Amino acid sequence: MLVKIGIPRALLYYHYFPLWECFWGHLGLEVITSPPTDKSVLDRGVIAAAPETCLPVKVYYGHVLALAKAVDYLFVPRIISAQKGTYICPKFMGLPNMIKHSGYDLPPLISPTLDTNRGKKSWQRAHIQAAQGLGYNKKKALTAWRYANYRLRLYREKLQQKRTPLEFLNHDHSLPRSFTSPTILLLGHPYNLFDEFTNMNLIRQLYQYGYQIITPEMLSPVIIEREATQLPKHLFWSLGRTILGTAFHCLKNSPVVGVIHLTSFGCGPDSLVGELLERRVNKLSNLPFLLLTLDEHTGEGGLITRLEAFLDMIEWRRSS
Amino acid sequence: MQAYLGIDLGSVSTNFLVLGPNSAVLAHHCLRTQGDPITAIKAGLTQLKKQLAPGVIICGAGSTGSGRHLAGVMIGADTVKNEITAHGIAAAHEIPAVQTVLEIGGQDSKIIILRQGMVTDFAMNTVCAAGTGSFLDRQAERLGLSIEHFGQLALESKNPVRIAGRCAVFAESDMIHKQQLGHSMEDISRGLCQALVRNYLNNVAKGKEILAPILFQGGVAANRGIKQAFEEALEQEVIVPKHHAVMGALGAALLAKQTVSRKKKSSFRGFEVSHWNFKVRTKHCNGCSNTCEVVKITAKGQILACWGDRCGRWSADPLVNRLNA
């Protein structure tokens, strides 16, 4: 029987799923990804997680618990940095510890430390070591890594053709989008943007209201980095840096009609980045700006009211 | 006489307004929703009918507020609009030059920024209801005062006490403490008004450019203590429009007028809906693990609308779609 490894469909899964699924799959493990977030995943996560964490981390717990009984190993990487000189949020660094000590009966965790600051090949080394820990030889692991990396590159290239991870994750190509409709710049962390349960189908709703979107995933990292270096001070939160870089580029170069910043309640970095973003958007443009904060509410009312008022603002301007 | 009806179904109060030719307000009515919006709408419509002169014909209807969809389905609204846009439109109608709207309702508070008659920015309170009407209601009740009397009392204070307004729970304990120390009711009332205003300006209006003319609307605008506290904090005049409590309904009526002039025909069901027997049933959909709470509204043996589902399985009903269009 194949060894089963579980990958929680949460946090940076949306950025790296081709890498992780292909890496473990190529080695010959059976990769089991947790189902998309639903009410039971959220409810379990909220109960299990430490109370002071943010919504995405709570959701992560829910996905871990959804996999716990079904797999032999759980893949919970310790992501410190994905780009030299920057850091992912500290909660990602402590994630394996938080999960391990949650008090639940969990399969062993596979937690490579992924830190680009420790050298360009840190991610590769850590993945290979993790594979070796499961008894795979180095050569085989390297082949798997190269293949997985290639798949990740393909995925990113496709995203840059104005596609969203939703199309790849749900195998749903029927999203009613149109390339001629007005564009809204939708900024936020990937796990907020593409978890359709916690964000109450925000992207789908925007499509249905007749808009298309640009997200940070659709731009080349080179462009984002070039724009982000224009900040007067080095911003070391990589996700925040991506958001700002994207905003700077799109405000200058794309015919955007409005900006939405989607964030989750209790996000530390966003409390600063969001403020910076709003000020910059107001300075660089006079576009309508909407801050949407997600929390554990499952009622859509608040979100819809704000979204509708925001779209009214856009319509109003376009028609006058 | 042609007239347009606007209904603002809010969490705490339900407001009605009938707008006649030349923007004359022919009738308006406010009542407490008291957790039963259907009864509130029926009762309100009955009241409104009595106020209207014979010969007034409702040519269009609009709904807004957190219960706008329910209200819209019940009356057959021509337009169902969010309360931010509705309030913005009503404010710009009242005073065309308005640049800032402060709105404090039963359970939410918002700020709307307008420039050249267009809404350019807005914000709403998030998880906290500390600065809203229900909080004031509760504190007035605790002090044994009617809500109207409470605002008046604040105006008589010479030395307001400082009350922590950051959180409703702390504000309450702080107030009890100040009472125990023997401060006068006047000073506590005014302190509470200032705390509420401080909280509003720090949380809801955070970072917004508040320019005159400033309109203060919503149920809480009736409270003269709060108005005064706003004027002190902003060092500017704050205007409370005549129909401050029904501005949302006014906005809905104005929007209905606009919509009907475009589509030429109204879907308003008439005042007789106040005699209809509306049934609302909630069911947990078992289609997937989200187990959405689906609400189904029926009247006269017909399903009028469904909502509450995430996937659209129940709500993808043509009637509802027509309504939202």
PDB file of N, CA and C in Angstrom, chain A residues 37-40 196-198 200-201 265 275 278 288-290 295 297-298 300-301 304-306 308-310 312-313 316-317 320, chain B residues 68-69 80-85 88-89 114 117-122 124-127 206 208 284 289-291 293 309-311:
ATOM      1  N   THR A  37     -12.247  24.351   1.933  1.00  0.00           N
ATOM      2  CA  THR A  37     -12.802  24.779   3.218  1.00  0.00           C
ATOM      3  C   THR A  37     -14.325  24.754   3.173  1.00  0.00           C
ATOM      4  N   ASP A  38     -14.928  24.221   4.192  1.00  0.00           N
ATOM      5  CA  ASP A  38     -16.371  24.341   4.337  1.00  0.00           C
ATOM      6  C   ASP A  38     -16.659  24.641   5.807  1.00  0.00           C
ATOM      7  N   LYS A  39     -17.930  24.626   6.136  1.00  0.00           N
ATOM      8  CA  LYS A  39     -18.305  25.035   7.483  1.00  0.00           C
ATOM      9  C   LYS A  39     -17.672  24.139   8.541  1.00  0.00           C
ATOM     10  N   SER A  40     -17.644  22.844   8.278  1.00  0.00           N
ATOM     11  CA  SER A  40     -17.117  21.953   9.309  1.00  0.00           C
ATOM     12  C   SER A  40     -15.614  22.151   9.480  1.00  0.00           C
ATOM     13  N   GLU A 196     -12.545  30.177  -1.288  1.00  0.00           N
ATOM     14  CA  GLU A 196     -13.862  30.697  -1.646  1.00  0.00           C
ATOM     15  C   GLU A 196     -14.866  30.622  -0.512  1.00  0.00           C
ATOM     16  N   PHE A 197     -14.583  29.789   0.474  1.00  0.00           N
ATOM     17  CA  PHE A 197     -15.524  29.737   1.592  1.00  0.00           C
ATOM     18  C   PHE A 197     -15.335  30.934   2.517  1.00  0.00           C
ATOM     19  N   THR A 198     -14.085  31.178   2.919  1.00  0.00           N
ATOM     20  CA  THR A 198     -13.903  32.270   3.885  1.00  0.00           C
ATOM     21  C   THR A 198     -14.167  33.630   3.240  1.00  0.00           C
ATOM     22  N   MET A 200     -16.336  34.215   0.923  1.00  0.00           N
ATOM     23  CA  MET A 200     -17.717  34.211   0.435  1.00  0.00           C
ATOM     24  C   MET A 200     -17.794  34.439  -1.068  1.00  0.00           C
ATOM     25  N   ASN A 201     -16.996  33.678  -1.796  1.00  0.00           N
ATOM     26  CA  ASN A 201     -17.029  33.706  -3.264  1.00  0.00           C
ATOM     27  C   ASN A 201     -16.795  35.084  -3.851  1.00  0.00           C
ATOM     28  N   PHE A 265      -9.138  39.413   9.840  1.00  0.00           N
ATOM     29  CA  PHE A 265      -9.108  40.017  11.167  1.00  0.00           C
ATOM     30  C   PHE A 265      -7.944  39.417  11.955  1.00  0.00           C
ATOM     31  N   GLU A 275      -2.561  50.015   5.816  1.00  0.00           N
ATOM     32  CA  GLU A 275      -2.566  51.462   6.012  1.00  0.00           C
ATOM     33  C   GLU A 275      -1.701  52.138   4.940  1.00  0.00           C
ATOM     34  N   GLU A 278      -3.472  51.941   1.559  1.00  0.00           N
ATOM     35  CA  GLU A 278      -4.573  52.882   1.378  1.00  0.00           C
ATOM     36  C   GLU A 278      -4.030  54.286   1.093  1.00  0.00           C
ATOM     37  N   PRO A 288     -11.728  54.470  -6.150  1.00  0.00           N
ATOM     38  CA  PRO A 288     -12.406  53.945  -4.963  1.00  0.00           C
ATOM     39  C   PRO A 288     -11.572  52.813  -4.332  1.00  0.00           C
ATOM     40  N   PHE A 289     -11.502  52.844  -3.026  1.00  0.00           N
ATOM     41  CA  PHE A 289     -10.711  51.842  -2.304  1.00  0.00           C
ATOM     42  C   PHE A 289     -11.607  51.180  -1.271  1.00  0.00           C
ATOM     43  N   LEU A 290     -11.542  49.869  -1.213  1.00  0.00           N
ATOM     44  CA  LEU A 290     -12.372  49.155  -0.230  1.00  0.00           C
ATOM     45  C   LEU A 290     -11.509  48.206   0.579  1.00  0.00           C
ATOM     46  N   ASP A 295     -13.643  37.622   8.923  1.00  0.00           N
ATOM     47  CA  ASP A 295     -13.498  36.976  10.221  1.00  0.00           C
ATOM     48  C   ASP A 295     -14.352  35.718  10.229  1.00  0.00           C
ATOM     49  N   HIS A 297     -17.350  35.216  10.879  1.00  0.00           N
ATOM     50  CA  HIS A 297     -18.748  35.343  10.499  1.00  0.00           C
ATOM     51  C   HIS A 297     -19.051  34.459   9.304  1.00  0.00           C
ATOM     52  N   THR A 298     -20.184  33.816   9.305  1.00  0.00           N
ATOM     53  CA  THR A 298     -20.558  33.138   8.077  1.00  0.00           C
ATOM     54  C   THR A 298     -21.682  33.889   7.382  1.00  0.00           C
ATOM     55  N   GLU A 300     -23.177  36.626   5.151  1.00  0.00           N
ATOM     56  CA  GLU A 300     -22.591  37.393   4.053  1.00  0.00           C
ATOM     57  C   GLU A 300     -22.961  38.870   4.100  1.00  0.00           C
ATOM     58  N   GLY A 301     -23.983  39.201   4.884  1.00  0.00           N
ATOM     59  CA  GLY A 301     -24.571  40.534   4.873  1.00  0.00           C
ATOM     60  C   GLY A 301     -23.576  41.675   4.837  1.00  0.00           C
ATOM     61  N   ILE A 304     -21.475  41.829   1.609  1.00  0.00           N
ATOM     62  CA  ILE A 304     -22.244  42.211   0.422  1.00  0.00           C
ATOM     63  C   ILE A 304     -22.558  43.711   0.446  1.00  0.00           C
ATOM     64  N   THR A 305     -22.972  44.199   1.618  1.00  0.00           N
ATOM     65  CA  THR A 305     -23.313  45.617   1.715  1.00  0.00           C
ATOM     66  C   THR A 305     -22.126  46.481   1.302  1.00  0.00           C
ATOM     67  N   ARG A 306     -20.953  46.153   1.834  1.00  0.00           N
ATOM     68  CA  ARG A 306     -19.768  46.948   1.503  1.00  0.00           C
ATOM     69  C   ARG A 306     -19.403  46.814   0.031  1.00  0.00           C
ATOM     70  N   GLU A 308     -21.347  46.027  -2.501  1.00  0.00           N
ATOM     71  CA  GLU A 308     -22.315  46.700  -3.370  1.00  0.00           C
ATOM     72  C   GLU A 308     -22.104  48.213  -3.360  1.00  0.00           C
ATOM     73  N   ALA A 309     -21.857  48.751  -2.158  1.00  0.00           N
ATOM     74  CA  ALA A 309     -21.655  50.197  -2.071  1.00  0.00           C
ATOM     75  C   ALA A 309     -20.401  50.604  -2.842  1.00  0.00           C
ATOM     76  N   PHE A 310     -19.381  49.772  -2.759  1.00  0.00           N
ATOM     77  CA  PHE A 310     -18.130  50.032  -3.465  1.00  0.00           C
ATOM     78  C   PHE A 310     -18.351  50.002  -4.979  1.00  0.00           C
ATOM     79  N   ASP A 312     -21.158  50.486  -6.482  1.00  0.00           N
ATOM     80  CA  ASP A 312     -21.974  51.658  -6.819  1.00  0.00           C
ATOM     81  C   ASP A 312     -21.084  52.879  -7.044  1.00  0.00           C
ATOM     82  N   MET A 313     -20.079  52.991  -6.167  1.00  0.00           N
ATOM     83  CA  MET A 313     -19.150  54.116  -6.263  1.00  0.00           C
ATOM     84  C   MET A 313     -18.453  54.105  -7.626  1.00  0.00           C
ATOM     85  N   TRP A 316     -20.992  54.890 -10.453  1.00  0.00           N
ATOM     86  CA  TRP A 316     -21.315  56.296 -10.384  1.00  0.00           C
ATOM     87  C   TRP A 316     -20.286  57.122 -11.163  1.00  0.00           C
ATOM     88  N   ARG A 317     -19.020  56.810 -10.889  1.00  0.00           N
ATOM     89  CA  ARG A 317     -17.948  57.549 -11.563  1.00  0.00           C
ATOM     90  C   ARG A 317     -17.883  57.261 -13.036  1.00  0.00           C
ATOM     91  N   SER A 320     -20.598  59.148 -14.878  1.00  0.00           N
ATOM     92  CA  SER A 320     -20.639  60.617 -14.875  1.00  0.00           C
ATOM     93  C   SER A 320     -19.455  61.208 -15.641  1.00  0.00           C
TER      94      SER A 320
ATOM     95  N   ARG B  68     -33.021  44.550   3.524  1.00  0.00           N
ATOM     96  CA  ARG B  68     -33.558  45.075   2.262  1.00  0.00           C
ATOM     97  C   ARG B  68     -34.113  43.995   1.346  1.00  0.00           C
ATOM     98  N   HIS B  69     -33.502  42.810   1.373  1.00  0.00           N
ATOM     99  CA  HIS B  69     -33.983  41.769   0.462  1.00  0.00           C
ATOM    100  C   HIS B  69     -35.355  41.261   0.885  1.00  0.00           C
ATOM    101  N   VAL B  80     -33.508  47.368  -4.924  1.00  0.00           N
ATOM    102  CA  VAL B  80     -33.054  46.923  -3.606  1.00  0.00           C
ATOM    103  C   VAL B  80     -31.610  47.383  -3.500  1.00  0.00           C
ATOM    104  N   LYS B  81     -31.366  48.342  -2.614  1.00  0.00           N
ATOM    105  CA  LYS B  81     -30.053  48.962  -2.607  1.00  0.00           C
ATOM    106  C   LYS B  81     -29.421  48.895  -1.223  1.00  0.00           C
ATOM    107  N   ASN B  82     -28.108  48.804  -1.174  1.00  0.00           N
ATOM    108  CA  ASN B  82     -27.414  48.796   0.113  1.00  0.00           C
ATOM    109  C   ASN B  82     -27.591  50.143   0.805  1.00  0.00           C
ATOM    110  N   GLU B  83     -27.475  50.151   2.127  1.00  0.00           N
ATOM    111  CA  GLU B  83     -27.795  51.348   2.901  1.00  0.00           C
ATOM    112  C   GLU B  83     -26.742  52.446   2.750  1.00  0.00           C
ATOM    113  N   ILE B  84     -25.550  52.110   2.335  1.00  0.00           N
ATOM    114  CA  ILE B  84     -24.526  53.150   2.177  1.00  0.00           C
ATOM    115  C   ILE B  84     -24.884  54.052   0.993  1.00  0.00           C
ATOM    116  N   THR B  85     -25.168  53.412  -0.127  1.00  0.00           N
ATOM    117  CA  THR B  85     -25.561  54.178  -1.306  1.00  0.00           C
ATOM    118  C   THR B  85     -26.851  54.955  -1.037  1.00  0.00           C
ATOM    119  N   GLY B  88     -26.167  57.945   1.080  1.00  0.00           N
ATOM    120  CA  GLY B  88     -25.394  58.921   0.316  1.00  0.00           C
ATOM    121  C   GLY B  88     -26.298  59.706  -0.632  1.00  0.00           C
ATOM    122  N   ILE B  89     -27.173  58.999  -1.317  1.00  0.00           N
ATOM    123  CA  ILE B  89     -28.079  59.639  -2.281  1.00  0.00           C
ATOM    124  C   ILE B  89     -29.036  60.588  -1.575  1.00  0.00           C
ATOM    125  N   LEU B 114     -18.506  62.357   0.383  1.00  0.00           N
ATOM    126  CA  LEU B 114     -18.965  62.728  -0.961  1.00  0.00           C
ATOM    127  C   LEU B 114     -18.138  63.904  -1.455  1.00  0.00           C
ATOM    128  N   GLY B 117     -21.076  65.779  -5.144  1.00  0.00           N
ATOM    129  CA  GLY B 117     -22.308  65.020  -5.238  1.00  0.00           C
ATOM    130  C   GLY B 117     -22.145  63.521  -5.465  1.00  0.00           C
ATOM    131  N   MET B 118     -20.886  63.035  -5.454  1.00  0.00           N
ATOM    132  CA  MET B 118     -20.654  61.615  -5.676  1.00  0.00           C
ATOM    133  C   MET B 118     -20.015  60.988  -4.446  1.00  0.00           C
ATOM    134  N   VAL B 119     -20.457  59.775  -4.115  1.00  0.00           N
ATOM    135  CA  VAL B 119     -19.822  59.068  -3.008  1.00  0.00           C
ATOM    136  C   VAL B 119     -18.411  58.675  -3.446  1.00  0.00           C
ATOM    137  N   THR B 120     -17.398  59.089  -2.693  1.00  0.00           N
ATOM    138  CA  THR B 120     -16.033  58.734  -3.082  1.00  0.00           C
ATOM    139  C   THR B 120     -15.388  57.778  -2.098  1.00  0.00           C
ATOM    140  N   ASP B 121     -15.927  57.687  -0.901  1.00  0.00           N
ATOM    141  CA  ASP B 121     -15.307  56.797   0.084  1.00  0.00           C
ATOM    142  C   ASP B 121     -16.324  56.550   1.182  1.00  0.00           C
ATOM    143  N   PHE B 122     -16.199  55.431   1.859  1.00  0.00           N
ATOM    144  CA  PHE B 122     -17.078  55.175   2.989  1.00  0.00           C
ATOM    145  C   PHE B 122     -16.396  54.214   3.934  1.00  0.00           C
ATOM    146  N   MET B 124     -17.549  51.545   7.481  1.00  0.00           N
ATOM    147  CA  MET B 124     -18.587  51.088   8.406  1.00  0.00           C
ATOM    148  C   MET B 124     -17.910  50.494   9.621  1.00  0.00           C
ATOM    149  N   ASN B 125     -18.590  50.513  10.749  1.00  0.00           N
ATOM    150  CA  ASN B 125     -17.994  49.862  11.919  1.00  0.00           C
ATOM    151  C   ASN B 125     -17.857  48.368  11.636  1.00  0.00           C
ATOM    152  N   THR B 126     -16.856  47.771  12.223  1.00  0.00           N
ATOM    153  CA  THR B 126     -16.630  46.352  11.932  1.00  0.00           C
ATOM    154  C   THR B 126     -17.259  45.483  13.010  1.00  0.00           C
ATOM    155  N   VAL B 127     -16.441  44.894  13.850  1.00  0.00           N
ATOM    156  CA  VAL B 127     -16.994  43.922  14.785  1.00  0.00           C
ATOM    157  C   VAL B 127     -17.612  44.552  16.029  1.00  0.00           C
ATOM    158  N   LYS B 206     -11.806  56.930  11.003  1.00  0.00           N
ATOM    159  CA  LYS B 206     -10.346  56.922  11.020  1.00  0.00           C
ATOM    160  C   LYS B 206      -9.756  57.234   9.646  1.00  0.00           C
ATOM    161  N   LYS B 208     -10.326  59.527   7.530  1.00  0.00           N
ATOM    162  CA  LYS B 208     -11.153  60.160   6.498  1.00  0.00           C
ATOM    163  C   LYS B 208     -11.078  61.686   6.631  1.00  0.00           C
ATOM    164  N   HIS B 284     -32.135  23.612   6.860  1.00  0.00           N
ATOM    165  CA  HIS B 284     -30.715  23.369   6.667  1.00  0.00           C
ATOM    166  C   HIS B 284     -30.575  22.521   5.423  1.00  0.00           C
ATOM    167  N   SER B 289     -21.500  19.822   2.697  1.00  0.00           N
ATOM    168  CA  SER B 289     -21.146  19.918   4.115  1.00  0.00           C
ATOM    169  C   SER B 289     -21.260  21.344   4.669  1.00  0.00           C
ATOM    170  N   ASN B 290     -21.577  22.316   3.810  1.00  0.00           N
ATOM    171  CA  ASN B 290     -21.732  23.673   4.341  1.00  0.00           C
ATOM    172  C   ASN B 290     -23.032  23.841   5.129  1.00  0.00           C
ATOM    173  N   THR B 291     -23.963  22.934   4.932  1.00  0.00           N
ATOM    174  CA  THR B 291     -25.278  22.986   5.572  1.00  0.00           C
ATOM    175  C   THR B 291     -25.789  24.420   5.762  1.00  0.00           C
ATOM    176  N   GLU B 293     -28.050  27.651   5.981  1.00  0.00           N
ATOM    177  CA  GLU B 293     -29.401  27.877   6.478  1.00  0.00           C
ATOM    178  C   GLU B 293     -30.177  28.613   5.389  1.00  0.00           C
ATOM    179  N   ASP B 309     -28.247  30.409   0.775  1.00  0.00           N
ATOM    180  CA  ASP B 309     -27.367  29.344   0.277  1.00  0.00           C
ATOM    181  C   ASP B 309     -26.149  29.946  -0.403  1.00  0.00           C
ATOM    182  N   ARG B 310     -25.048  29.246  -0.279  1.00  0.00           N
ATOM    183  CA  ARG B 310     -23.827  29.754  -0.878  1.00  0.00           C
ATOM    184  C   ARG B 310     -23.724  29.417  -2.356  1.00  0.00           C
ATOM    185  N   CYS B 311     -24.307  28.318  -2.754  1.00  0.00           N
ATOM    186  CA  CYS B 311     -24.043  27.826  -4.106  1.00  0.00           C
ATOM    187  C   CYS B 311     -25.069  28.334  -5.110  1.00  0.00           C
TER     188      CYS B 311
END
